[in-house]
Coordinates of C-alpha atoms and ligand atoms in Angstrom, one line a residue:
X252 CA 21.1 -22.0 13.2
X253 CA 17.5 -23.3 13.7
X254 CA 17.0 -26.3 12.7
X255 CA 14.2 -26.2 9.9
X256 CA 11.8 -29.4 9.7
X257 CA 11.4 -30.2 6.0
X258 CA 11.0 -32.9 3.1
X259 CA 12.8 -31.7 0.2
X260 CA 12.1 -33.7 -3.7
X261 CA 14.8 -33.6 -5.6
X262 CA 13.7 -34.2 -9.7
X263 CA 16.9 -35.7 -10.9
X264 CA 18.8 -37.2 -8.1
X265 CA 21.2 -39.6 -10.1
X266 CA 22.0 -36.5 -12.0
X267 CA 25.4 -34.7 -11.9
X268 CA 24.4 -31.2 -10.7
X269 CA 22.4 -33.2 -7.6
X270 CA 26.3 -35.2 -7.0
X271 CA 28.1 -32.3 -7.3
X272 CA 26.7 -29.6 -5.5
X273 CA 23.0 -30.5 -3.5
X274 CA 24.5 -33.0 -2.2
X275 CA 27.8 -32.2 -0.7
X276 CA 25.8 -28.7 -0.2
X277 CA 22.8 -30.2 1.7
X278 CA 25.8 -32.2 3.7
X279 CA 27.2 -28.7 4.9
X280 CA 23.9 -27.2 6.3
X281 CA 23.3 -30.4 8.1
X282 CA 27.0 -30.1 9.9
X283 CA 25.8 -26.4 11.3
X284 CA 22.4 -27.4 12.3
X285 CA 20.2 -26.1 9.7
X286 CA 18.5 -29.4 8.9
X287 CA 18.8 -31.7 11.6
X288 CA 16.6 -34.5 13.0
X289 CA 13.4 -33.4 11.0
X290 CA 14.4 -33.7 7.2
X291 CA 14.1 -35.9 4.8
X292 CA 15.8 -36.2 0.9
X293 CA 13.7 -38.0 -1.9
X294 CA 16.0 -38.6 -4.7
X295 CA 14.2 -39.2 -7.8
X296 CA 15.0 -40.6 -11.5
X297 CA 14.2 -43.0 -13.7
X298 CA 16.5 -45.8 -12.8
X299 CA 16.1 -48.6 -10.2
X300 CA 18.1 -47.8 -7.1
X301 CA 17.3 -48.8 -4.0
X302 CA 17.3 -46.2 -0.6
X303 CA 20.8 -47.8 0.2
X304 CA 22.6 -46.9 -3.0
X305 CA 21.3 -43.4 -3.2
X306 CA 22.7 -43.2 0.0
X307 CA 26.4 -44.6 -0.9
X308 CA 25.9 -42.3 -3.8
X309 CA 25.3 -39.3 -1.1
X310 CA 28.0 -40.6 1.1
X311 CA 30.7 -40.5 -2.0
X312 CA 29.4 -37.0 -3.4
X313 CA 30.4 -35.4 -0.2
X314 CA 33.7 -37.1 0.3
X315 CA 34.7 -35.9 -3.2
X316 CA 33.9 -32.5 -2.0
X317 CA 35.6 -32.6 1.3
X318 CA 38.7 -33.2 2.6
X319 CA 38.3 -34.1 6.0
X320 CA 34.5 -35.6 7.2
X321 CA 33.0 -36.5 10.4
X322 CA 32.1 -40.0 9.1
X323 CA 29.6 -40.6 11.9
X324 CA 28.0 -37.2 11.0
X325 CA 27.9 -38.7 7.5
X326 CA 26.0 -41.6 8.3
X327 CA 23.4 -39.8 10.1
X328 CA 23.1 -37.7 7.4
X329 CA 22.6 -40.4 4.1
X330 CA 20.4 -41.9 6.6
X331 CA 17.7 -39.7 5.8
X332 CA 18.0 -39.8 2.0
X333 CA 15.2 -42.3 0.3
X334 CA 15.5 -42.9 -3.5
X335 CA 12.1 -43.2 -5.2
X336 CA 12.2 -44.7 -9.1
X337 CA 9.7 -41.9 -10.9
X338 CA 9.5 -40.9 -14.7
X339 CA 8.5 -37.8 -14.2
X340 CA 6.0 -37.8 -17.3
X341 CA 4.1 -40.4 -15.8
X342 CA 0.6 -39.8 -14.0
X343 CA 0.9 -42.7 -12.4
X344 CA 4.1 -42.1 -10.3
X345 CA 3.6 -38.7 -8.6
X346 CA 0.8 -40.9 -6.5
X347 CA 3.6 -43.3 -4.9
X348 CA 6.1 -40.2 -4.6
X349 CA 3.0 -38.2 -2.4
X350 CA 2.8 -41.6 -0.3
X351 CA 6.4 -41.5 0.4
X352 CA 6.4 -38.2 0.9
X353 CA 3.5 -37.8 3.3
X354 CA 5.0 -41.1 5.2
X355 CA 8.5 -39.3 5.5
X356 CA 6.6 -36.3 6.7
X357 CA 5.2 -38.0 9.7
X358 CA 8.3 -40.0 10.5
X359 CA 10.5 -36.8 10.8
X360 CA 7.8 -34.5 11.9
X361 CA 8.5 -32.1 8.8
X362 CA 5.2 -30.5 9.7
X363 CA 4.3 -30.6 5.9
X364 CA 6.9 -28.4 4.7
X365 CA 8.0 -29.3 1.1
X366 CA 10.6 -28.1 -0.6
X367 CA 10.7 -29.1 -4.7
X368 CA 13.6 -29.0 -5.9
X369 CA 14.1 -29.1 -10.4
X370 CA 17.3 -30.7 -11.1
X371 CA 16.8 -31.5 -14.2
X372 CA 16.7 -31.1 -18.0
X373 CA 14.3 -27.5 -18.0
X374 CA 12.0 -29.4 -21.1
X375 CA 10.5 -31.2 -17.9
X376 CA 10.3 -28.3 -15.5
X377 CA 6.5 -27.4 -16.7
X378 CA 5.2 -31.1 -16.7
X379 CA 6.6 -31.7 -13.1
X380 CA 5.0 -28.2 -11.9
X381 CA 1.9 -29.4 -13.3
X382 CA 1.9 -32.9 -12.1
X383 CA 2.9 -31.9 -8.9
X384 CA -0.2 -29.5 -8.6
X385 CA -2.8 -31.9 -10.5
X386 CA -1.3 -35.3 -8.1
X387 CA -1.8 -32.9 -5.1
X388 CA 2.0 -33.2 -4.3
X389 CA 1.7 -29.9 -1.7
X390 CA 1.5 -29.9 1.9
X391 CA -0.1 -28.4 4.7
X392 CA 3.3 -26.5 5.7
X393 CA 5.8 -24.2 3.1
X394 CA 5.6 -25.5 -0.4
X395 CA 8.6 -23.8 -2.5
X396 CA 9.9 -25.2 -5.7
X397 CA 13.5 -24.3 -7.0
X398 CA 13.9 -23.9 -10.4
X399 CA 17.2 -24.1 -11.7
X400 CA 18.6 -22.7 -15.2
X401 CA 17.5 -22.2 -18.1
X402 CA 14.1 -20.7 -17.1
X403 CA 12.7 -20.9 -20.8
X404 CA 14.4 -20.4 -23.9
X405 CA 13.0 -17.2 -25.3
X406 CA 10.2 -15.0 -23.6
X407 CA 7.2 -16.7 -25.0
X408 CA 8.5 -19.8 -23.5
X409 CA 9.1 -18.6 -20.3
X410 CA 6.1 -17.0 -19.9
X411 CA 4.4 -20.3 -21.0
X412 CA 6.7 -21.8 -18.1
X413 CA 5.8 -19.3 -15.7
X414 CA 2.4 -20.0 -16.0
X415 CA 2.5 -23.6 -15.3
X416 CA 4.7 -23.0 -12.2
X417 CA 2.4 -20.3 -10.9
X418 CA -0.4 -22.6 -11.4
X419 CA 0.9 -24.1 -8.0
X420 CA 2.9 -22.4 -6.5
X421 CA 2.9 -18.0 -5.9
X422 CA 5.6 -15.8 -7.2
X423 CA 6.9 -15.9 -3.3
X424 CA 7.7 -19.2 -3.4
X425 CA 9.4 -19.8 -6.7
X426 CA 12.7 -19.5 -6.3
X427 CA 14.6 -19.7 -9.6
X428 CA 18.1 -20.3 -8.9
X429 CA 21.4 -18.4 -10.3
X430 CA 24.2 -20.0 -8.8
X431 CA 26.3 -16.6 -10.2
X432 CA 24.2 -15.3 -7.0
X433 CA 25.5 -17.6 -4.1
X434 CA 29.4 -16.8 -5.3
X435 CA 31.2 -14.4 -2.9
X436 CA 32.3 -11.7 -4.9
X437 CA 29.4 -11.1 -6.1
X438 CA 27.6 -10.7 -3.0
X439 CA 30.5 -8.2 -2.4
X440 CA 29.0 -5.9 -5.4
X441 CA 26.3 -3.7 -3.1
X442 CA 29.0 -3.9 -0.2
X443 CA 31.7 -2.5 -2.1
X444 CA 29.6 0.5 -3.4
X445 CA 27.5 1.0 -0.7
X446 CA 29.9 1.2 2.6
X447 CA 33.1 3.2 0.6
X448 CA 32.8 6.6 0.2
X449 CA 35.8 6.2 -2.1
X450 CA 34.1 4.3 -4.2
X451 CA 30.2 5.1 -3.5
X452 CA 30.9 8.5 -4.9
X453 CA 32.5 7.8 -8.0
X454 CA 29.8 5.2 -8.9
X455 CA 27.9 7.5 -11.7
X456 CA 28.2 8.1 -15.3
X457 CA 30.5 11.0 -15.3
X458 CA 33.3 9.7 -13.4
X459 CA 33.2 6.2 -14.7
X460 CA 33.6 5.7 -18.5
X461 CA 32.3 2.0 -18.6
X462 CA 32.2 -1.2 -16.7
X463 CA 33.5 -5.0 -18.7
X464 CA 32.3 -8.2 -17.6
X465 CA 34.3 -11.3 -18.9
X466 CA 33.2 -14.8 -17.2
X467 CA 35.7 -16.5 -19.6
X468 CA 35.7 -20.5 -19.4
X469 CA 39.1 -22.3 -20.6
X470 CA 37.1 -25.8 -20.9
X471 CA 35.0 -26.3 -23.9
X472 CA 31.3 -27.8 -24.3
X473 CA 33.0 -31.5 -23.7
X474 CA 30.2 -34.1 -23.7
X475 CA 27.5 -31.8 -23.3
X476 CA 27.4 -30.4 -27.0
X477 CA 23.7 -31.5 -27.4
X478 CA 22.6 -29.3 -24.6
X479 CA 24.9 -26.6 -26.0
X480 CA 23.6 -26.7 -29.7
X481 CA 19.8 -25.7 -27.8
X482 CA 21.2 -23.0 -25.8
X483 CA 24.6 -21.2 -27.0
X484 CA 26.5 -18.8 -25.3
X485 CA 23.8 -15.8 -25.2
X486 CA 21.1 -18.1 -23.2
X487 CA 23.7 -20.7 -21.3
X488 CA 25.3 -17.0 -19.6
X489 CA 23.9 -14.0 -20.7
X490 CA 20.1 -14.5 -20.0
X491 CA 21.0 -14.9 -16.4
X492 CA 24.3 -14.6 -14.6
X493 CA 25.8 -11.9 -16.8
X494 CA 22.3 -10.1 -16.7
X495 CA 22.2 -10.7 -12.9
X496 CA 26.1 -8.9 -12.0
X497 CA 25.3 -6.3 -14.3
X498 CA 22.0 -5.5 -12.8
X499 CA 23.7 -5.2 -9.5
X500 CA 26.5 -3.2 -10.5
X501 CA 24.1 -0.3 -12.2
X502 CA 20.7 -0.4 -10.2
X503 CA 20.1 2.3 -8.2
X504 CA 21.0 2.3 -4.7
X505 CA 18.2 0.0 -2.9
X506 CA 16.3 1.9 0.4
X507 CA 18.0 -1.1 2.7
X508 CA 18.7 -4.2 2.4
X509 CA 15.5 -6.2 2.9
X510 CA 14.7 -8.7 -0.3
X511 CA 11.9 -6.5 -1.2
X512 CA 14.0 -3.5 -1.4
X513 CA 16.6 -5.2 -3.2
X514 CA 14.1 -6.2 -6.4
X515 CA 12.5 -2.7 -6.0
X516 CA 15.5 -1.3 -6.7
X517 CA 16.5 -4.1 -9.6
X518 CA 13.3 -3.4 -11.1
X519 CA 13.2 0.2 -11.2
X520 CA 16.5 -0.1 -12.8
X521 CA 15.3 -3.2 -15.9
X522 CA 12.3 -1.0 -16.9
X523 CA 14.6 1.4 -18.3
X524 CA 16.8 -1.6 -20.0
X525 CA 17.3 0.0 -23.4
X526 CA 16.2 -2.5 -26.4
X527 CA 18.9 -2.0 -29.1
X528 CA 18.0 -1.8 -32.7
X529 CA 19.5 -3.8 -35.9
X530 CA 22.0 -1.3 -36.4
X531 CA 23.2 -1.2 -32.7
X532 CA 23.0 -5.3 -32.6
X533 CA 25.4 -5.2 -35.6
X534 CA 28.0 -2.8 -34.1
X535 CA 28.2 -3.6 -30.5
X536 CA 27.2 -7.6 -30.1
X537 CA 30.1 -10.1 -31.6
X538 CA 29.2 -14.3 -31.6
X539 CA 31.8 -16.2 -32.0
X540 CA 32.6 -20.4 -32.2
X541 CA 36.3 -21.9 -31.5
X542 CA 38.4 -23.6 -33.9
X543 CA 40.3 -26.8 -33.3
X544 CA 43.7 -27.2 -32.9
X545 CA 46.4 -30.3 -33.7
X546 CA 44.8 -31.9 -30.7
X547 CA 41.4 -30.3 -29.8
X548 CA 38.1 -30.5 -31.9
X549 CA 36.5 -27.1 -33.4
X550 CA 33.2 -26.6 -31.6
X551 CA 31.4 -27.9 -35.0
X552 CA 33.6 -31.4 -35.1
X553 CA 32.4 -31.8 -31.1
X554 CA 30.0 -35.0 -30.3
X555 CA 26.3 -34.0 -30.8
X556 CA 27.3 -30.8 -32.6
X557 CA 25.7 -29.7 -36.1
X558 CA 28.6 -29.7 -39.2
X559 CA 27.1 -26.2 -40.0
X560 CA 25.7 -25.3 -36.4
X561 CA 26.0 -21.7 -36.2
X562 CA 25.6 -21.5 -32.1
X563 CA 27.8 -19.6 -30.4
X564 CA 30.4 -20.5 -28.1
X565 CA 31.3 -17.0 -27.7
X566 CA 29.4 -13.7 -26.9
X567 CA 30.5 -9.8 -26.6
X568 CA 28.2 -7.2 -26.3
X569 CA 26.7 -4.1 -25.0
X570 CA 24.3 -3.3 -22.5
X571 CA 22.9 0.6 -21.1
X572 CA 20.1 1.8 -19.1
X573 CA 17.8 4.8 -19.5
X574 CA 17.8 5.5 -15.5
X575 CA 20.3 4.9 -12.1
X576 CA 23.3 5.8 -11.8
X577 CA 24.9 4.3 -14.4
X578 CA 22.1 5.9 -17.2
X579 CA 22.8 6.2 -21.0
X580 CA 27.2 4.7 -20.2
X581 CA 28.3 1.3 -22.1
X582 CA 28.5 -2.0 -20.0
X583 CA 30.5 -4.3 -22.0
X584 CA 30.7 -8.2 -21.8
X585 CA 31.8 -11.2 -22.9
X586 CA 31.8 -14.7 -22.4
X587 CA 33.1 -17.7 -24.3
X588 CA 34.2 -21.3 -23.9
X589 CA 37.8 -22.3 -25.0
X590 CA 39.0 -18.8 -23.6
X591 CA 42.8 -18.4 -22.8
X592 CA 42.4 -19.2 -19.1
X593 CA 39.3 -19.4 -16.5
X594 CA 38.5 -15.8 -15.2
X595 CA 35.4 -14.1 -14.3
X596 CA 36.4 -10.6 -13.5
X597 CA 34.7 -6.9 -13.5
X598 CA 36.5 -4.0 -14.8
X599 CA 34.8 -0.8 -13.8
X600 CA 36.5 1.7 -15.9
X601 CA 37.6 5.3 -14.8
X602 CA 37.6 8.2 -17.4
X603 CA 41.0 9.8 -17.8
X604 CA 41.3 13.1 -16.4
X605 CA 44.3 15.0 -17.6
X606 CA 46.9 15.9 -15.3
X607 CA 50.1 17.6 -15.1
X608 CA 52.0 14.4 -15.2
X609 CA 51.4 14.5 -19.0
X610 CA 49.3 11.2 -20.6
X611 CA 46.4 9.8 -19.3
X612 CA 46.6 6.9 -16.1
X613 CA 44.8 4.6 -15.3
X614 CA 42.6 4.3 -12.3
X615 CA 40.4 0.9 -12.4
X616 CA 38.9 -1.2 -10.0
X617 CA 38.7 -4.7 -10.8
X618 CA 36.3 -7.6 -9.4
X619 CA 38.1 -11.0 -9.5
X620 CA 34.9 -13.3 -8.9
X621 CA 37.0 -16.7 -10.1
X622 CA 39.1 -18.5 -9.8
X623 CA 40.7 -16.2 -6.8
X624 CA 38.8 -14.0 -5.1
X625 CA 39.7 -10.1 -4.6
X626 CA 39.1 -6.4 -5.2
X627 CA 42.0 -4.1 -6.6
X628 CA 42.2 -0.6 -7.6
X629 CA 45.1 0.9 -9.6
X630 CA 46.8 3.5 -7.6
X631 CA 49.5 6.0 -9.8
X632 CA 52.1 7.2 -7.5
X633 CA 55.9 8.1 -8.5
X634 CA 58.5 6.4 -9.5
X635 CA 61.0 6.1 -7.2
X636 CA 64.4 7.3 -8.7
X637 CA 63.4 7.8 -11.9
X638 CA 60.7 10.5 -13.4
X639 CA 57.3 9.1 -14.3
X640 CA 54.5 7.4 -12.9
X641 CA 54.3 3.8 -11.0
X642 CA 51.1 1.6 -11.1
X643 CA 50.5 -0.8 -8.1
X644 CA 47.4 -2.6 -6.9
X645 CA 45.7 -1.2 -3.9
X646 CA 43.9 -5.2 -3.0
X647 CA 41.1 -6.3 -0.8
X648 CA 42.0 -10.1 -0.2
X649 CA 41.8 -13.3 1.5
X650 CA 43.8 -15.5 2.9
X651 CA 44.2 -18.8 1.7
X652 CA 42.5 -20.2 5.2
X653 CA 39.5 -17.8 4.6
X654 CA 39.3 -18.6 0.9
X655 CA 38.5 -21.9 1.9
X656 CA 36.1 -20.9 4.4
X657 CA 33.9 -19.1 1.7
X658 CA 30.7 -21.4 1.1
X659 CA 30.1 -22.7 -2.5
X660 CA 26.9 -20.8 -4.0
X661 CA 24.9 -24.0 -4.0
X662 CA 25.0 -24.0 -0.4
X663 CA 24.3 -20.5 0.8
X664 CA 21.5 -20.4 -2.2
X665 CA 19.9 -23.5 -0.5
X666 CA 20.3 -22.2 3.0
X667 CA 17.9 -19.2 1.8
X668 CA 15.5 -21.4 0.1
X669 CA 15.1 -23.1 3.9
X670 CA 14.8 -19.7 5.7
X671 CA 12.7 -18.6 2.7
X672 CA 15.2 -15.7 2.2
X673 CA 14.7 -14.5 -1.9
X674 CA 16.8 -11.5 -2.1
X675 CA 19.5 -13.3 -4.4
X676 CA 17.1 -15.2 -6.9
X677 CA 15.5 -14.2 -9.9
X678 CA 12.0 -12.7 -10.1
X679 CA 9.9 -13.3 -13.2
X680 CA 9.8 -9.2 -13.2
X681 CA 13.2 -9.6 -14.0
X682 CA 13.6 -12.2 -15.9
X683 CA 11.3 -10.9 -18.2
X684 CA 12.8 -7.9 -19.0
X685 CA 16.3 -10.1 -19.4
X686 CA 14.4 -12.1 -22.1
X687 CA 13.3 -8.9 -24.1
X688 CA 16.6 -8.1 -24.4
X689 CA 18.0 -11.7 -25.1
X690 CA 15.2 -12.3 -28.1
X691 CA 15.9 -9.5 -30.7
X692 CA 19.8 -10.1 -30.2
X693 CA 18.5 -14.1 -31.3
X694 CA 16.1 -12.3 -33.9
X695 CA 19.0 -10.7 -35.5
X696 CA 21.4 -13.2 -35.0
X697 CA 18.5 -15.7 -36.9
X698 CA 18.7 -12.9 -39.9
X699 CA 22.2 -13.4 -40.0
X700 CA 22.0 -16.8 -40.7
X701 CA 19.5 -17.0 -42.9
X702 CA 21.9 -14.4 -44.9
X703 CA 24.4 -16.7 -44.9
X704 CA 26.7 -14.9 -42.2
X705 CA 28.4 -16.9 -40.0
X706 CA 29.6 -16.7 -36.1
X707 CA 33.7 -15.5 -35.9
X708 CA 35.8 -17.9 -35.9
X709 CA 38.5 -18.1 -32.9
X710 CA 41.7 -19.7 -32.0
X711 CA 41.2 -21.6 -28.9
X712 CA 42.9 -20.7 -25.9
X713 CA 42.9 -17.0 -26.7
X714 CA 40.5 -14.4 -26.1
X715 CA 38.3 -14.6 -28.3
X716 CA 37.4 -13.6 -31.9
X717 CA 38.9 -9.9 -32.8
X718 CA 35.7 -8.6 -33.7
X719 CA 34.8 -8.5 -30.2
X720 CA 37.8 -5.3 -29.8
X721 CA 35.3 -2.8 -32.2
X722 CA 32.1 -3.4 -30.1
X723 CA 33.4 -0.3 -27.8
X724 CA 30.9 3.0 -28.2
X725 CA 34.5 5.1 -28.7
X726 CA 38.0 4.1 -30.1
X727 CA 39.9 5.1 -27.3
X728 CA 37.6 2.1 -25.4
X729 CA 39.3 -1.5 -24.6
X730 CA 39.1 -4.5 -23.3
X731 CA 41.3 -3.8 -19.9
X732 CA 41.8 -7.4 -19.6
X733 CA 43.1 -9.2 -22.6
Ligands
LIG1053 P1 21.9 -34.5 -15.7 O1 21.6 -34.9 -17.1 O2 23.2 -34.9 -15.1 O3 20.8 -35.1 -14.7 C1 19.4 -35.2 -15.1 C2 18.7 -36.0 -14.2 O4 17.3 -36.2 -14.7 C3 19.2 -37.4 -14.0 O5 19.0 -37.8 -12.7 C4 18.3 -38.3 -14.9 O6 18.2 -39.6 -14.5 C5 17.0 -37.6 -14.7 N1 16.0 -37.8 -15.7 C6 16.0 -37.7 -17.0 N2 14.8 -38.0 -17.6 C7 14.0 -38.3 -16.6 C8 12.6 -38.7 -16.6 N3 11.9 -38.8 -17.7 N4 12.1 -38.9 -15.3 C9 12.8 -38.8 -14.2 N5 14.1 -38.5 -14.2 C10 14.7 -38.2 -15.4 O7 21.7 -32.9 -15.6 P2 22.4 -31.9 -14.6 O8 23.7 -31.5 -15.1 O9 22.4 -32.5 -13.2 O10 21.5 -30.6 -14.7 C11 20.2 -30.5 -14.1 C12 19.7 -29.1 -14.1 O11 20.6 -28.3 -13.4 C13 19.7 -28.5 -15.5 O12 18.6 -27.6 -15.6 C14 21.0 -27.7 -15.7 O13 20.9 -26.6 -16.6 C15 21.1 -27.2 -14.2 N6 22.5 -26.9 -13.8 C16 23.4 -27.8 -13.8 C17 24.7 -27.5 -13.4 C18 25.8 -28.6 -13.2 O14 26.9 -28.3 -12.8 N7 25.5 -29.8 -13.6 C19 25.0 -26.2 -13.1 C20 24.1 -25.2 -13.2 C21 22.8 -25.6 -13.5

């Protein structure tokens, strides 16, 4: 790997999602060389550490992560980490994080590349865009921001976001992360369709009857119910990741494999999103919130968590498209917290043709993204000493050795921010039409409310409220896993 020279800003470096994945992520690229001698880390926040305790802090993140570390390699590596105390909503401070930045640049010879990186609470993101472009915070070299989740909270506020970050920086170099992007199995989407003629050929509306995403979490909101109460289910998973596997599964097949090619294709695909109306909303889009139990909270008794909140904790839904392969057939999904167990899985649902072996088989393929990763299909064959029909799974795997080979999202996302690779992040082109969508589901769901209807209630540690089993276009439609 080429080593890339660089000094990279993180906004938020105290905060957990810099402990738990840039770091330990950042740690990785530097074992294989991608950022070597020239690079340098500022940590930012509001609190008073020194360069020494971000670096302990650095130094612990990865050894939670890994279980065996070169400790020598380590040491190199936190040496180039340099915490700088910044409120981010103050003027004043972008002027000593330039100086430090500039003087790191010239230590490490990072040739005046910057990368910015937003790990932090999204209210901020448009200040620190704008400060960073008003305090002259941009280099002579690359200057590319990442933008982590949620990007807005409705289209108007996105745009308004947009705006401010394209004030500084060109669409080219904004790279608004989806971590759903980095994971394995779903860079295994395009693969899978694209290389099998088994499977590339049945990938169309007549042969497949509909596709169900469930990214099902077992935990619920814990401490973070204040965030939660802002976002619910539809913008904390739909707006993006859910949006993001579904455009991949249904957009048309791209010309190669280039970044541009990819978001032709994606965008070809989202301008023929179909809107639904009040009356679709109603039938095929279920919100839900969990109960407690004897020993666990209801999502309304959690800390920081509204008596009456009506924010969902659970979604189901429908989505089609007017063109690609996939034009005018349901693609179901749901997602929820306090689900029975962790899964994210695809179900791309076969029609039933009839056969001489009497009723109708099944004939699915199935994406297990998490917590295991693998592909099955179900195969019918015979029984063997008895009449009828045997189902097995026909499975792409890996072994347990490979499985933890497979990089965590975080880091293969970051390695393309450094070689300014953009295929697997969001365009605004995109994101925009994902917002459309997202809006008149909250429109209707705000009507609701205001008519004094309530999200379904569900048990925890089930699937779900049983509402979101009539969503289905037909009655001979079902969730295939339940
Ligand atoms: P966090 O609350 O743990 O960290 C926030 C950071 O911002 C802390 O370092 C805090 O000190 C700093 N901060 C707050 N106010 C500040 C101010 N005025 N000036 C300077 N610094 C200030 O949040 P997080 O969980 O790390 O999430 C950060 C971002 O990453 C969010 O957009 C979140 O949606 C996204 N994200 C997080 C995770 C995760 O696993 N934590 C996963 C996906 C996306």
């Amino acid at each position: 790997m080429k080593n890339i020279p660089v000094v990279m800003i993180i906004f938020g470096g105290s905060g957990d999602l810099a402990h738990r994945k840039l770091y330990p992520a950042l740690f990785n690229l530097y074992e294989q060389g991608l950022i070597h001698d020239n690079f340098a880390v500022i940590g930012t926040a509001r609190r008073p550490w020194s360069h020494e305790y971000l670096r302990e802090q650095v130094s612990d993140a990865v050894h939670e992560t890994h279980s065996e570390v070169n400790e020598n390699d380590l040491a190199t590596f936190a040496s180039h980490f340099y915490y700088q105390s910044h409120d981010v909503t103050n003027v004043e401070h972008y002027e000593t994080l330039k100086n430090l930045a500039q003087e790191l640049d010239d230590r490490y010879s990072a040739q005046g590349n910057r990368i910015f990186y937003m790990a932090m609470a999204p209210r901020f993101f448009g200040q620190i865009a704008q400060h960073i472009n008003d305090q002259h915070l941009t280099s002579t070299g690359f200057n590319r921001i990442v933008v982590e989740k949620p990007f807005g909270r409705d289209l108007t506020s996105a745009e308004e976001l947009n705006k401010q970050i394209t004030a500084s920086f060109d669409e080219d170099d904004i790279f608004r992360i989806d971590h759903y992007l980095g994971k394995e199995m779903i860079q295994n989407i395009l693969p899978l369709r694209l290389t099998n003629p088994l499977i590339k050929n049945v990938w169309n509306n007549s042969t497949i009857k509909n596709i169900q995403v469930t990214l099902a979490e077992h935990l619920g909101v814990e401490a973070r119910g204040g965030y939660y109460e802002a976002s619910g289910a539809l913008r904390d998973m739909v707006q993006n990741h859910i949006f993001q596997i579904i455009t991949l599964l249904a957009m048309p097949e791209p010309k190669d494999l280039s970044s541009k090619s990819i978001h032709a294709a994606k965008q070809k695909l989202l301008d023929s999103l179909i809107i639904p109306n009040e009356a679709e909303i109603a039938k095929h889009f279920v919100r839900g919130q969990y109960l407690g139990s004897d020993v666990t909270f209801g999502y309304r008794q959690e800390p920081n968590v509204a008596e009456d909140s009506n924010t969902e904790t659970f979604v189901a839904g429908e989505v089609k498209f007017g063109k690609g392969p996939l034009a005018g057939m349901p693609i179901y999904f749901r997602t929820g917290k306090e689900m029975r167990e962790k899964k994210n899985r695809i179900d791309i649902v076969l029609k039933h043709m009839s056969n001489q072996y009497g009723q109708a088989h099944s004939n699915n393929i199935t994406i297990i993204i998490d917590p295991d990763m693998q592909i099955y299909i179900t195969i019918n064959g015979k029984k063997i000493n008895t009449p009828g029909i045997r189902r097995e799974n026909l499975a792409y795997q890996f072994t347990k050795e490979e499985q933890g080979k497979v990089p965590d999202g975080y880091e293969r996302l970051l390695h393309d921010v450094f070689v300014n690779d953009s295929t697997n992040f969001t365009h605004w082109s995109e994101l925009k039409n994902y917002w459309k969508f997202i809006d008149v589901i909250e429109e209707a769901w705000q009507k609701d409310n205001e008519n004094g209807q309530e999200p379904e209630q569900y048990l925890p540690y089930r699937m779900g409220p049983k509402a979101a089993n009539d969503i289905f276009d037909s009655p001979t439609e079902r969730w295939i896993y339940d």
